[in-house]
Structure formats: C-alpha cells, structure tokens
Amino acid sequence: MSHTLSYDNTFEGFLSTVFYVFEYKLSKVKIVKEERFAQTFFDIPIIVETEDEKATRIWRWLAKEAGRGACNDLYRAYLSELEGIEDDLLYFIQAVAKTKDAKHLIKNFADPTILKISKVVRKVGREKHRMDAFVRFRETKDGLYVATVEPDFDVLPLITSHFEKRYADQKWLIYDLKRNYGIYYDLHKVETVKMEMDKNVNKASYSHLFFTENELAYQELWQNYFKSVDIVSRRNTKLHLQHVPKRYWKYLSEKQPFS
Amino acid sequence: MNFDRIKEKLNILADAAKYDVSCSSSGSNRTNKDKGLGNASGMGICHTYTQDGRCVSLLKILLTNHCIFDCAYCVTRKSNDIKRAAFKVQEVVDLTINFYRRNYIEGLFLSSGIFKNPDYTMERLIQVAKKLREEENFNGYIHLKSIPGASDELMREAGLYADRLSVNIEIPTKEGLKLLAPDKKREDFTKPMQKITNEIIQYKSEKKIIKSTPIYAPAGQSTQMIVGASGESDAAIMYTAAHFYKKFQLKRVYYSGYVPISYDDRLPSIGTEVPVLRENRLYQTNWLLRFYGFDIRELLNKEHPNLDVDIDPKLGWALRNLDQFPVDVNRADKRMLARIPGVGMRSVHKILYARKYRKLNWEHLKAIGISMNRAKYFLVCDSSYFESKDRTPEQLKDLILHGGKSKFNNVYNGQLNLFETPQTKRIA
C-alpha cells in the first residue's frame, strides 16, 4: 500500500510532512496540497498537521547537511507549485539522508530528478526576475504606488527584498491577482496582505477615478518612449515575443492602447 | 509641466539616442542610501524589449541633438535636415525620477550632441547627474557619455555621480575615421577614456586605505563600434576591441550593425540590409574571449581575417584544429570542455559537477542540455558509440549544416536563441 499525505498549502506544512515521512519511516509516499487532495481507492490518506518546530528542525538539518544553497533551491522549486514537485523534493531530501557528504548533492546533474529540480529552480528564478522587470506601478490618488501581477509561479516572497531596498521612500503594493494576496510597504516594513481589489482597477475607462493626472501623463510619455526607441529596419517579432511573452502584456503600461 | 512639449522632445531625443546599443545596468555597487529612491547594486534588469528585441533598461536620451560636428555615420550630424530639440536639466531629472518610481527603468543613459563646445556640453550632463544624486537622493543607475574633447577636470567630476561612463569610438580604423568624421581625431576619444581609467584606479587604491572614499564610476567604462560602415575586416574590429579592453580596462565593447541613414556615397546606401548576422558573430567572438578562455589570435589572424558567416566562431576554430579533438568529457579540464562546439559555459559547469558522481554518457549530456548536433562530432563519453574520427573539416561542416533541416534550426534556436533562418536574424 502507498500513502498519500496532504498538508495545508504552506511551506512549513510541507516540511512537517517530510518530518512525518522520516518519523514513521514510510516508503511509497505521495505528498499533495490539501486543495489537490483526491482520495483514491488504493491509497492510505493521511492529513498531516503543520508543526513549526518540526519544520524548523528539518530545515536546519538540511542547511547543515546539504548547504544553504541547496535550501534556497528547494524553496524556489517549491514555489513553482508544479504538480508532483513535493515528491521530487522529498526524493532529494531522502537522498541527502542517505549520502555521507551531501554538500554538493544538489549539483548531481547526472541524477534525472535532481537535474529536473535544477531546471525548475531556473524557471522560478526567471519568473522572479521577470517580476522585478515587469511590475508597473501606478500612482493612485491617495499616493500609493500599486501594481497588479499574475506570475506563473508564486514568486512574491522572492521579490520582496528587491522592491523594499529600491523603493524605500514611497508606499507601494504589489498584488498577485491569481493567488489573491499581495505585499505592501508602508515606508517602514513590508507585510503580506489580502484584500478585495476593485475589479475596475485595470480598466482604462475607469483609470481617471483611481489614478492621478500625473500618472496618466507619465504612462503616455512612457508609451511614447517605447515607440520612439524602435528601429524598424531591425524588427524581429519572434525575439521580442521570446523576451516579453504575450501573457505579461496585460499589466505592461507600454503595451496598453493609448487612452 | 507642459506635457505636450515634453512628449515631443522625448520623441525626438529618444529616437536620436536609440542607435547607441549599450543598455547595461549591471556591475554597479551603489546601494540605497538614507531610505532614498533606488538601488543599483543588484544585477541588471531589462524592463521591457523593443520590437526588434533589444533590451530597454535605461531611459536613453540625448540632452540635445543640436551638434557642431558633421560625422557622416551619425543621424544628428550638422548637415542633416532633421527636427532639433533640447531638454532642460530639470526636465530630464523629472522624467528619470518619475519613470523610475513606476519601475519602468533602472536609471538614466544620457548622451548629447555637442553644442557650443565639448566642455559646455559635458558640464550640462554632469549637472543632470549631480542634481539626481544630491537633490533627489537617487541611487539608481546613471550612464553618462564622455564627450570627446572634454577637459580632464570635468571627466573627473563625472565619475563621482555616474555609475558608468562611455565614449564611442564608432569607427574601428584610423583611416575610416579620417574619411567619415574628418573633424575628429582618435585622441579626442581616448583622452577622456584614459582620464577615467586613471581615476578609477586611483579611487580604488585610496578606498583600500580610507574607507570613506566615495565610489567612482563603479560600473566602469564601455565603448561602441559601428560594424559595416567603413569596409573594415572582422579582425580590424576585434583587434581594436581587444586593445581597448586591455589598455582602458573596459567592461564592455558593443558592436552596432550600421543602419543606413544617409545618401552620403562614403557609406552603404539607404536600403542596404543591416548586417545583424555579422554583428552576432562578433558578439559570439567577444564572448569566447571574455568567458571561454580563447585568445583573439586563435579566432582571427592573417590567414582568417574574417569570421565564417554560416557557422559560429567556436565551431570554425574547432574545424581548423581537429587534432585537439575528440575531447573526453569525463576527464578533460574546464578549458578544453569549454572549447567543444555546442557546449556552453553553463553546460561545462554542469558536466564538472555531475561527473564527480558518475561517468557521463550520451543520455546525461543530452539531458544536461548540450547541443548534440554539433557536439557529438567532437567528444567521447562513457559509451561504445562514437562518430567516425576520419572526417575532413569540410565533411564535418557539411554534416552539421545539412544534418536535416529541422536539426539545423534546432542548433541555432537551442544554443543561440538568435534567429529563425539565416535571412531573418538579430541578436540580443
């Protein structure tokens, strides 16, 4: 019989589940998020409680055995939310337990699962970098710089420090509409927030309600700038789309029709 | 602020600045200060891309396109009949700050036509940078142009506010310069460059002793050469680049395929195709020199003054040096791994780590992501299957180029990400 373990959709929950697997010496395990938990006929379903202490113990042990870099990689891969990524991560963590010196195990690219994890880490890293680039703040009438995004992966935790260091003197909010939470900076610290976003906030015809005159003027200047720097005799649409895939256009000021 | 007027100026002065290809915003170590605005310490960020696929990282504009010079290759040359405009210092500051606050850009790239004289122009550029740093506490990236012929005193000051300085030598050969820009001498370009190089060295050594020494042009210097405007060879371009890298410790040399903008008969006529594939090959060569441990003399020399257009420079080198192949991926050192056609530096690192755990075979190499189409003829691994070792360079080249149409496309898409077919091409 195999076991299907479900956890509460948090990283600590996932680590608690890993702890549980070690504690009860389970083999043939599948780990899924609560929301994806579908009981099947042959599995033994287990709902694992999240325990911060156990999560911390696993995490510290991993940092000691496999190194900080490996921990960062695992966290990043986890944020991909890809189906089955938990099982790949568990495979690696179990391999660490079995390996005498696991300091470089995350770089064993001859192992298909570890190679796969490294590829996922790169994808998540790319998405993080895209968000660093593609976030477009708009200044609201109450002086908040607000941006909405829908990243492929759950990368807000990864971009927080970048934006905190950069925009230290303005209030800002980056809201992930797909996962319905955001990060908000109030001039002192960054907090995770959940809120009801007005559904008209991204509609051009409502923008004068939310945003300052200045804001709309600078959007237009930016669109103009974007047009002016184009060199027509070198146009290469394929390359352009490769760098700025269409799914991101929705929130890019330079890609909006003139208002 | 009169937005319509600003809009018009922005259109003119951004359009005039777009032929400067440098867009780098990396390499600085300027951090956010006193909770001000901006931080230039991270890696560079391309905030968007133009429709021809170039990165847009900085607000790249001219302060003015009025110019007293008449360089044939330049769109703002005195004799060209175009609309002229000039920004006020404060206008550039406002644009930069407001674009930056909205996360459109990493900072400012400010260049200028030369009005009145070089010093007067340079002074204005410095004023913008100084205002951004001192009045706005702006810690984003600033790239200033060094104006050829500007005085040492001003050049020294520029480095105190800018992250990077650059002066474009544009024409790789002295003869070409004489023909196309008779008002300018090579020394006009190299003098400010030399001044900055000296200052950087001096500030760095002072910083070691006195911690509070201000940072000085932390992202160094770069330059740009126009490709295909003066009939120069690839060797002429790359040897000039190598010379500048060494002599002035440049961070980057950029190559810009000449976009025909004039009916001047000293230059390729309007309608001539931009040499983007050649530009691409030059960048590849540049990368081989900077990151792959190649020496310029191995890639370009008296026997081979020009790069192959149909194959990449590393493959070209390998075909001329078949005696050094095949390379055993399980034993070869880093230097030799990096010389296998179809194996990039990222794959080299993966191979080095992976082979600590086991001997690698074709399956592993493929999964790691090397470009098999080219690589398979140049390496051996933990497998009994090998390509024949008795092929001539011509046979190999033919096999690689015509190894099935789709494969040919894959080679270029996978490894280079550059163009669809040899006719429509463009490099990042």
XYZ file of C-alpha atoms in Angstrom:
687
model
C 0.000 0.000 0.000
C 1.185 3.512 -0.643
C 0.483 6.615 1.404
C -0.859 9.940 0.241
C -0.023 12.737 2.643
C -1.722 16.078 2.448
C -0.630 19.344 4.025
C -2.044 22.834 4.465
C -0.540 24.539 1.364
C 2.280 26.181 3.342
C 5.999 25.515 3.073
C 6.123 24.757 6.813
C 3.328 22.275 6.224
C 5.346 20.583 3.514
C 8.400 20.346 5.774
C 6.237 18.938 8.590
C 5.091 16.281 6.145
C 8.687 15.427 5.288
C 9.335 15.098 9.017
C 6.355 12.777 9.300
C 7.714 10.565 6.488
C 11.019 10.203 8.326
C 9.359 9.732 11.689
C 7.173 6.828 10.574
C 9.711 5.507 8.061
C 7.145 5.497 5.280
C 8.062 4.309 1.836
C 5.991 4.777 -1.345
C 4.759 8.218 -0.442
C 2.941 10.900 -2.345
C 2.682 14.412 -0.934
C -0.063 16.739 -2.136
C -1.509 20.072 -1.156
C -4.834 19.920 0.671
C -6.600 21.545 -2.255
C -5.322 18.895 -4.645
C -6.108 16.034 -2.298
C -8.258 13.473 -4.072
C -8.698 10.251 -2.226
C -8.190 7.164 -4.324
C -9.202 3.636 -3.640
C -5.811 2.113 -3.030
C -4.113 4.837 -1.029
C -3.971 5.345 2.668
C -4.802 9.023 3.104
C -3.121 10.969 5.884
C -3.662 14.611 6.758
C -0.506 15.976 8.339
C -0.675 18.767 10.915
C 1.707 21.668 10.397
C 4.152 21.982 13.265
C 6.609 24.852 13.050
C 9.063 23.171 15.355
C 9.355 20.059 13.214
C 9.570 22.151 10.064
C 12.409 24.157 11.592
C 14.250 21.005 12.628
C 14.146 19.560 9.123
C 15.170 22.892 7.602
C 18.172 23.352 9.957
C 19.302 19.793 9.383
C 19.063 20.286 5.607
C 21.078 23.502 5.750
C 23.775 21.691 7.718
C 23.926 18.617 5.503
C 23.202 19.951 2.031
C 24.178 23.616 2.409
C 22.346 26.947 2.294
C 22.384 26.989 -1.486
C 20.501 23.710 -1.668
C 17.912 25.034 0.795
C 17.348 28.103 -1.346
C 16.944 25.887 -4.383
C 14.410 23.653 -2.654
C 12.373 26.653 -1.535
C 12.396 28.114 -5.017
C 11.399 24.814 -6.597
C 8.599 24.525 -4.037
C 7.237 27.938 -5.089
C 6.774 26.605 -8.624
C 3.599 24.878 -7.327
C 4.103 22.307 -10.093
C 2.170 19.123 -9.635
C 4.361 16.451 -8.071
C 7.204 18.828 -7.152
C 6.791 17.812 -3.494
C 7.676 14.240 -4.396
C 10.828 15.358 -6.220
C 11.840 17.464 -3.235
C 11.212 14.550 -0.889
C 13.343 12.346 -3.143
C 16.201 14.810 -2.794
C 15.809 15.205 0.970
C 15.834 11.434 1.384
C 18.932 11.246 -0.816
C 20.630 13.753 1.497
C 19.886 11.493 4.446
C 21.474 8.565 2.614
C 24.570 10.396 1.376
C 27.631 10.754 3.552
C 28.747 14.118 2.236
C 25.747 15.837 0.641
C 27.300 19.317 0.380
C 27.190 19.261 -3.420
C 24.417 16.746 -3.913
C 22.130 19.434 -5.363
C 24.616 19.602 -8.223
C 24.500 15.923 -9.122
C 23.171 16.685 -12.580
C 23.590 13.060 -13.636
C 20.551 12.216 -11.477
C 17.375 12.846 -13.518
C 15.296 14.041 -10.547
C 17.974 16.412 -9.271
C 18.508 17.704 -12.807
C 14.763 18.261 -13.022
C 14.768 20.209 -9.751
C 17.609 22.391 -11.050
C 15.600 23.133 -14.182
C 12.555 24.102 -12.119
C 14.753 26.344 -9.946
C 15.892 28.121 -13.085
C 12.331 28.578 -14.290
C 11.262 30.061 -10.962
C 14.347 32.278 -10.951
C 13.436 33.517 -14.407
C 9.904 34.300 -13.288
C 11.223 36.174 -10.247
C 13.476 38.209 -12.500
C 10.560 38.885 -14.847
C 8.551 40.272 -11.971
C 11.482 42.510 -10.963
C 11.246 43.812 -14.517
C 7.557 43.745 -15.440
C 5.950 45.179 -12.319
C 4.448 48.534 -13.360
C 3.493 50.851 -10.530
C 0.668 53.306 -10.974
C 0.240 56.216 -8.593
C -3.205 56.314 -7.036
C -4.951 59.440 -5.840
C -4.080 58.599 -2.227
C -0.372 58.412 -3.010
C 0.057 54.648 -3.173
C 2.075 53.079 -5.983
C 0.131 49.993 -6.930
C 0.868 47.123 -9.328
C -1.113 44.018 -10.178
C 0.535 40.843 -11.463
C -0.268 37.238 -12.291
C 3.053 35.407 -12.216
C 3.318 31.805 -13.420
C 4.813 30.809 -10.083
C 4.339 32.096 -6.551
C 7.285 34.488 -6.592
C 6.154 37.416 -4.407
C 8.153 36.082 -1.417
C 11.257 36.167 -3.638
C 10.875 39.747 -4.893
C 10.045 41.406 -1.576
C 13.554 42.417 -0.587
C 14.370 43.722 -4.066
C 11.463 46.169 -4.003
C 11.951 47.055 -0.357
C 15.543 48.125 -0.967
C 14.702 50.013 -4.115
C 11.523 51.922 -3.301
C 12.293 52.934 0.259
C 10.641 56.359 0.040
C 7.260 55.566 -1.498
C 4.322 53.446 -0.338
C 3.728 50.554 -2.672
C 1.611 47.466 -3.144
C 2.236 44.538 -5.481
C -0.833 42.351 -5.732
C -0.953 38.832 -7.151
C -4.444 38.535 -8.614
C -4.024 34.849 -9.398
C -3.219 33.842 -5.820
C -5.181 36.670 -4.229
C -2.589 38.163 -1.924
C -0.094 40.976 -2.104
C 2.928 42.583 -0.492
C 2.508 46.070 0.904
C 5.186 48.532 2.013
C 4.142 51.348 4.366
C 7.501 53.228 4.450
C 8.656 51.081 7.395
C 8.207 47.404 6.605
C 6.726 45.006 4.069
C 3.667 42.967 5.011
C 1.634 40.289 3.300
C -1.920 41.483 2.734
C -5.156 40.030 1.437
C -7.773 42.397 0.121
C -10.713 42.914 -2.145
C -9.310 44.586 -5.280
C -11.763 46.759 -7.151
C -12.351 44.849 -10.364
C -12.334 48.032 -12.414
C -8.828 48.995 -11.378
C -7.322 47.674 -14.604
C -9.958 49.062 -16.934
C -8.770 52.007 -18.993
C -12.143 53.774 -18.852
C -12.025 53.880 -15.047
C -8.393 54.907 -14.678
C -9.157 58.614 -14.098
C -11.134 57.557 -10.994
C -8.224 55.783 -9.363
C -5.117 57.492 -10.639
C -3.650 60.999 -10.645
C -3.433 63.226 -13.699
C 0.326 62.964 -13.466
C 0.115 59.190 -13.527
C -1.810 59.090 -16.773
C 0.543 61.637 -18.319
C 3.626 59.623 -17.414
C 2.038 56.458 -18.770
C 1.565 58.230 -22.055
C 5.139 59.521 -22.039
C 6.384 56.009 -21.387
C 4.307 54.569 -24.220
C 5.718 57.266 -26.469
C 9.229 56.481 -25.397
C 8.683 52.800 -26.089
C 7.560 53.642 -29.610
C 10.426 56.041 -30.281
C 13.222 53.607 -29.460
C 12.088 51.036 -32.003
C 14.372 50.567 -35.017
C 12.064 49.465 -37.802
C 14.782 48.138 -40.106
C 15.794 45.667 -37.408
C 12.358 44.449 -36.399
C 12.334 40.898 -35.039
C 8.973 39.966 -33.626
C 9.954 36.445 -32.682
C 12.762 37.664 -30.457
C 10.518 40.342 -28.997
C 7.889 37.774 -28.018
C 10.507 35.496 -26.583
C 11.584 38.237 -24.197
C 8.127 39.664 -23.484
C 5.633 36.780 -23.833
C 2.082 37.890 -24.544
C 0.688 36.687 -21.229
C 2.542 39.553 -19.481
C 1.243 42.312 -21.731
C -1.943 42.769 -19.757
C -0.116 44.654 -16.997
C 2.593 46.420 -19.016
C 1.902 50.117 -19.422
C 3.818 50.283 -22.698
C 1.615 47.564 -24.192
C -1.700 49.274 -23.448
C -3.640 51.045 -26.171
C -3.405 54.810 -25.881
C -6.062 56.045 -23.505
C 4.985 70.963 -16.712
C 3.946 71.193 -20.332
C 3.378 67.567 -21.218
C 2.798 68.032 -24.923
C 6.083 69.840 -25.341
C 7.913 67.230 -23.227
C 6.302 64.489 -25.271
C 7.533 65.998 -28.498
C 11.063 66.449 -27.135
C 11.084 62.926 -25.780
C 10.131 61.539 -29.167
C 12.898 63.418 -30.948
C 15.614 62.863 -28.391
C 14.853 59.205 -27.684
C 14.712 58.474 -31.383
C 18.122 60.094 -31.841
C 19.668 58.110 -28.963
C 18.466 54.666 -29.981
C 21.483 53.776 -32.118
C 23.597 53.603 -29.000
C 23.288 49.908 -28.195
C 24.605 49.818 -24.652
C 21.759 49.196 -22.250
C 23.618 47.514 -19.447
C 22.542 48.408 -15.924
C 24.693 45.889 -14.099
C 28.066 45.979 -12.437
C 27.470 48.856 -10.060
C 27.594 48.556 -6.280
C 25.611 51.668 -5.413
C 23.145 50.817 -2.655
C 20.126 52.671 -1.337
C 21.184 55.485 0.953
C 19.175 57.060 3.823
C 15.929 55.497 2.634
C 16.121 57.426 -0.602
C 14.999 56.275 -4.019
C 16.654 53.473 -5.912
C 19.303 50.829 -5.664
C 21.774 49.950 -8.396
C 23.565 47.153 -6.596
C 21.760 44.142 -7.987
C 22.057 42.529 -11.361
C 20.904 44.445 -14.394
C 17.231 44.324 -15.296
C 15.694 44.656 -18.741
C 12.325 46.219 -18.026
C 10.993 45.704 -21.487
C 12.203 44.966 -25.010
C 11.841 46.912 -28.220
C 10.086 45.259 -31.122
C 13.460 44.408 -32.597
C 14.307 42.543 -29.406
C 16.742 44.959 -27.765
C 16.626 45.324 -24.028
C 15.192 48.530 -22.546
C 16.823 49.039 -19.203
C 17.548 52.734 -19.046
C 15.852 55.927 -20.136
C 18.175 56.501 -23.065
C 18.009 60.032 -24.418
C 20.095 62.866 -25.770
C 20.142 66.103 -23.848
C 20.058 67.759 -27.243
C 20.502 66.775 -30.875
C 21.996 70.096 -31.865
C 25.553 69.311 -32.902
C 28.511 71.228 -34.266
C 30.089 68.129 -35.821
C 29.325 66.546 -39.140
C 30.175 62.848 -38.791
C 28.833 61.073 -41.844
C 27.540 57.975 -39.982
C 25.604 59.959 -37.383
C 21.940 60.808 -37.614
C 22.347 64.084 -35.679
C 25.190 65.403 -37.874
C 25.134 69.121 -38.531
C 24.253 68.814 -42.210
C 21.280 66.508 -41.662
C 17.934 68.223 -42.088
C 16.015 66.998 -39.040
C 13.930 68.415 -36.199
C 16.133 69.625 -33.352
C 15.262 69.858 -29.681
C 16.879 70.261 -26.282
C 15.846 69.234 -22.785
C 16.234 71.465 -19.777
C 18.209 69.901 -16.935
C 15.156 69.754 -14.663
C 13.056 68.063 -17.344
C 15.477 65.161 -17.580
C 15.574 64.869 -13.792
C 11.758 64.755 -13.578
C 11.438 62.174 -16.327
C 14.065 59.933 -14.764
C 12.584 60.075 -11.273
C 9.022 59.514 -12.422
C 9.878 56.648 -14.767
C 11.981 55.069 -12.061
C 9.246 55.305 -9.414
C 6.940 53.355 -11.712
C 9.550 50.626 -12.225
C 9.866 51.388 -15.956
C 13.640 51.761 -15.858
C 16.845 51.071 -13.948
C 18.091 54.585 -14.448
C 19.286 57.131 -16.976
C 21.553 56.885 -20.009
C 22.321 60.449 -21.000
C 24.165 61.353 -24.140
C 24.209 64.519 -26.188
C 25.031 66.194 -29.418
C 27.871 68.657 -28.981
C 26.598 72.218 -28.786
C 28.909 75.224 -28.412
C 31.912 73.149 -27.321
C 32.739 69.835 -25.622
C 33.210 71.280 -22.125
C 29.945 73.197 -22.182
C 28.130 70.003 -23.172
C 29.871 67.813 -20.624
C 29.076 70.320 -17.898
C 25.361 70.052 -18.639
C 25.435 66.248 -18.499
C 27.167 66.422 -15.133
C 24.578 68.908 -13.859
C 21.802 66.395 -14.512
C 23.628 63.603 -12.725
C 24.595 65.808 -9.809
C 21.044 67.013 -9.335
C 19.725 63.451 -9.364
C 22.240 62.333 -6.770
C 22.322 65.318 -4.464
C 18.861 66.841 -4.638
C 16.734 63.755 -5.288
C 18.879 61.222 -3.390
C 18.579 58.994 -6.435
C 20.584 55.775 -6.137
C 19.594 54.171 -9.427
C 21.934 53.665 -12.342
C 23.377 56.584 -14.306
C 25.308 56.132 -17.521
C 26.874 59.307 -18.893
C 28.559 59.806 -22.198
C 32.079 61.162 -22.072
C 32.101 63.921 -24.638
C 35.161 63.635 -26.902
C 37.432 66.566 -26.194
C 36.065 67.361 -22.709
C 38.592 68.561 -20.145
C 40.185 66.285 -17.523
C 38.656 68.284 -14.680
C 35.098 67.654 -15.926
C 35.774 63.995 -16.643
C 36.953 63.533 -13.075
C 33.774 65.105 -11.749
C 31.518 62.995 -13.993
C 32.756 59.781 -12.405
C 31.665 60.972 -8.978
C 27.978 60.867 -9.998
C 27.836 58.301 -12.805
C 27.909 54.529 -12.467
C 29.246 54.086 -15.959
C 30.921 56.339 -18.495
C 31.351 55.594 -22.138
C 32.747 57.180 -25.226
C 32.004 55.611 -28.576
C 34.952 55.233 -30.884
C 32.433 54.241 -33.590
C 34.922 53.676 -36.409
C 37.427 50.875 -35.732
C 40.206 52.103 -38.014
C 42.045 55.427 -38.132
C 41.655 55.612 -41.915
C 37.901 55.110 -41.624
C 37.654 57.838 -39.021
C 39.532 60.273 -41.236
C 37.159 59.561 -44.085
C 33.855 59.648 -42.185
C 34.498 62.045 -39.307
C 37.179 64.448 -40.510
C 36.582 66.829 -37.552
C 37.550 64.182 -35.001
C 40.811 62.529 -34.086
C 41.293 59.194 -32.329
C 42.934 61.087 -29.451
C 39.709 63.013 -28.779
C 38.102 59.689 -27.852
C 40.969 58.132 -25.975
C 41.873 61.121 -23.827
C 38.717 61.184 -21.679
C 38.783 57.392 -21.579
C 42.332 57.414 -20.266
C 41.445 60.030 -17.666
C 38.579 57.921 -16.307
C 40.719 54.775 -16.301
C 43.353 56.545 -14.218
C 40.785 57.961 -11.813
C 39.139 54.562 -11.311
C 42.500 53.022 -10.443
C 43.328 55.843 -8.073
C 39.968 55.844 -6.276
C 40.149 52.086 -5.889
C 43.558 52.187 -4.264
C 42.522 55.042 -1.975
C 39.407 53.138 -0.983
C 41.613 50.354 0.334
C 43.227 52.746 2.786
C 40.416 55.204 3.525
C 37.022 53.514 3.817
C 35.047 56.705 3.314
C 36.459 57.372 -0.176
C 33.394 57.910 -2.415
C 32.652 55.300 -5.079
C 33.833 56.345 -8.506
C 32.226 55.095 -11.748
C 31.639 51.680 -10.117
C 30.355 50.070 -13.318
C 33.432 51.135 -15.281
C 33.610 52.190 -18.912
C 32.374 50.869 -22.225
C 32.556 51.802 -25.875
C 30.844 51.026 -29.164
C 31.928 50.393 -32.737
C 29.818 50.619 -35.850
C 30.021 47.491 -37.981
C 29.867 47.652 -41.749
C 30.129 51.395 -42.309
C 33.749 51.697 -43.380
C 34.578 48.404 -45.088
C 36.674 47.141 -42.167
C 37.514 43.444 -41.604
C 36.330 41.429 -38.601
C 39.940 41.208 -37.476
C 40.268 45.013 -37.514
C 37.207 45.317 -35.287
C 38.159 42.595 -32.833
C 41.823 43.569 -32.508
C 40.775 47.147 -31.819
C 38.313 45.839 -29.236
C 40.977 43.668 -27.616
C 43.315 46.651 -27.486
C 40.700 48.817 -25.788
C 39.717 46.105 -23.325
C 43.304 45.848 -22.255
C 44.504 49.420 -22.389
C 41.478 51.049 -20.750
C 40.203 48.076 -18.769
C 36.799 48.419 -20.414
C 33.839 46.487 -19.073
C 32.208 46.093 -22.470
C 32.729 46.789 -26.144
C 29.482 46.932 -28.117
C 29.062 46.316 -31.838
C 26.347 48.069 -33.738
C 25.416 46.979 -37.239
C 25.269 50.124 -39.339
C 21.714 51.228 -40.066
C 21.827 53.277 -43.285
C 20.565 56.796 -42.559
C 22.088 58.900 -45.303
C 22.684 59.206 -49.053
C 26.349 60.033 -48.465
C 28.325 57.998 -51.010
C 31.071 57.269 -48.473
C 28.576 54.947 -46.755
C 26.326 51.971 -47.582
C 23.260 53.406 -49.276
C 19.811 53.587 -47.750
C 18.020 50.278 -48.130
C 21.175 48.219 -47.554
C 20.426 45.467 -45.077
C 21.670 45.972 -41.516
C 24.498 43.417 -41.006
C 22.874 41.786 -37.996
C 24.287 38.298 -38.580
C 27.807 39.673 -38.742
C 27.127 41.669 -35.593
C 26.002 38.428 -33.964
C 29.217 36.613 -34.931
C 31.264 39.466 -33.458
C 29.407 39.208 -30.160
C 29.957 35.449 -30.142
C 33.657 36.041 -30.656
C 33.614 38.651 -27.909
C 32.035 36.083 -25.564
C 34.634 33.463 -26.456
C 37.317 35.960 -25.459
C 35.628 37.127 -22.265
C 34.270 33.888 -20.849
C 35.646 30.881 -22.727
C 39.368 31.477 -22.396
C 40.088 31.981 -26.098
C 42.836 34.255 -27.349
C 41.989 36.633 -30.179
C 44.838 35.198 -32.291
C 43.204 31.793 -32.270
C 39.991 33.112 -33.784
C 41.143 35.847 -36.154
C 44.565 36.151 -37.786
C 46.310 36.842 -41.088
C 45.029 33.576 -42.593
C 41.486 34.187 -41.304
C 40.813 37.930 -41.193
C 37.048 37.403 -41.233
C 34.677 35.151 -39.294
C 32.620 32.481 -41.015
C 29.087 33.664 -41.510
C 27.459 30.248 -41.832
C 28.928 28.691 -38.683
C 29.671 30.056 -35.229
C 33.255 31.091 -34.389
C 33.849 28.266 -31.935
C 32.861 25.654 -34.487
C 35.053 27.431 -37.009
C 38.014 27.210 -34.646
C 37.339 23.529 -33.908
C 37.249 22.648 -37.598
C 40.643 24.289 -38.059
C 42.031 22.396 -35.052
C 40.654 18.897 -35.375
C 43.898 17.493 -33.918
C 42.672 18.676 -30.482
C 39.550 16.520 -30.692
C 37.743 14.405 -29.656
C 37.606 15.602 -26.059
C 36.808 13.069 -23.336
C 34.098 14.786 -21.271
C 34.808 12.569 -18.280
C 38.442 13.611 -17.999
C 39.086 16.873 -19.859
C 39.773 20.067 -17.920
C 37.435 23.057 -17.864
C 39.382 24.892 -20.546
C 39.028 22.076 -23.069
C 35.374 21.351 -22.216
C 34.613 24.986 -22.988
C 36.111 24.531 -26.442
C 33.740 21.803 -27.581
C 31.317 23.247 -30.156
C 27.759 23.113 -28.847
C 28.784 23.157 -25.185
C 28.167 26.442 -23.364
C 29.664 27.546 -20.067
C 26.514 26.560 -18.195
C 26.851 23.013 -19.516
C 30.563 22.990 -18.707
C 29.758 23.656 -15.047
C 27.068 21.019 -15.010
C 29.436 18.457 -16.523
C 32.146 19.271 -13.990
C 29.774 18.693 -11.058
C 27.875 15.744 -12.476
C 30.957 13.726 -13.325
C 32.008 13.706 -9.678
C 29.130 11.297 -9.118
C 29.406 9.055 -12.135
C 30.766 8.720 -15.658
C 28.593 10.558 -18.126
C 27.121 9.017 -21.254
C 25.205 10.456 -24.195
C 21.915 10.385 -22.263
C 23.334 12.509 -19.453
C 24.851 15.009 -21.838
C 21.628 15.370 -23.738
C 19.646 15.878 -20.518
C 22.133 18.470 -19.304
C 21.308 20.401 -22.436
C 24.347 20.428 -24.706
C 23.707 20.883 -28.400
C 24.278 17.344 -29.674
C 24.160 18.205 -33.346
C 27.493 19.904 -33.174
C 28.964 18.431 -30.024
C 28.701 14.764 -30.958
C 31.498 15.001 -33.546
C 33.917 16.497 -31.056
C 33.642 14.460 -27.888
C 33.735 10.974 -26.424
C 31.958 9.830 -23.281
C 31.048 6.705 -21.362
C 29.570 4.863 -24.337
C 30.743 2.499 -27.039
C 29.054 4.518 -29.751
C 31.105 7.269 -31.379
C 31.064 9.305 -34.520
C 33.778 8.433 -37.033
C 37.038 10.219 -36.401
C 38.140 10.173 -40.025
C 36.190 13.083 -41.424
C 37.700 16.135 -43.041
C 36.696 19.610 -41.816
C 34.654 20.108 -44.996
C 32.737 16.889 -44.444
C 32.029 17.803 -40.834
C 30.835 21.285 -41.706
C 28.575 19.847 -44.350
C 27.169 17.265 -41.946
C 26.450 19.856 -39.292
C 24.912 22.407 -41.637
C 22.820 19.907 -43.547
C 22.085 17.358 -40.849
C 18.405 17.668 -41.679
C 16.639 20.964 -41.891
C 14.908 20.811 -38.553
C 18.113 19.887 -36.810
C 19.814 22.875 -38.335
C 17.142 25.125 -36.903
C 17.385 23.449 -33.545
C 21.081 24.058 -33.336
C 20.623 27.752 -33.685
C 17.457 28.091 -31.646
C 18.695 25.936 -28.830
C 22.144 27.274 -28.313
C 21.997 30.777 -29.629
C 18.379 31.875 -29.425
C 19.025 34.313 -32.149
C 17.227 33.961 -35.390
C 14.843 31.862 -37.351
C 16.655 31.429 -40.642
C 19.918 32.898 -41.840
C 17.924 35.561 -43.676
C 15.989 36.988 -40.735
C 18.433 37.387 -37.964
C 19.040 39.514 -34.990
C 20.979 39.257 -31.824
C 20.168 40.147 -28.243
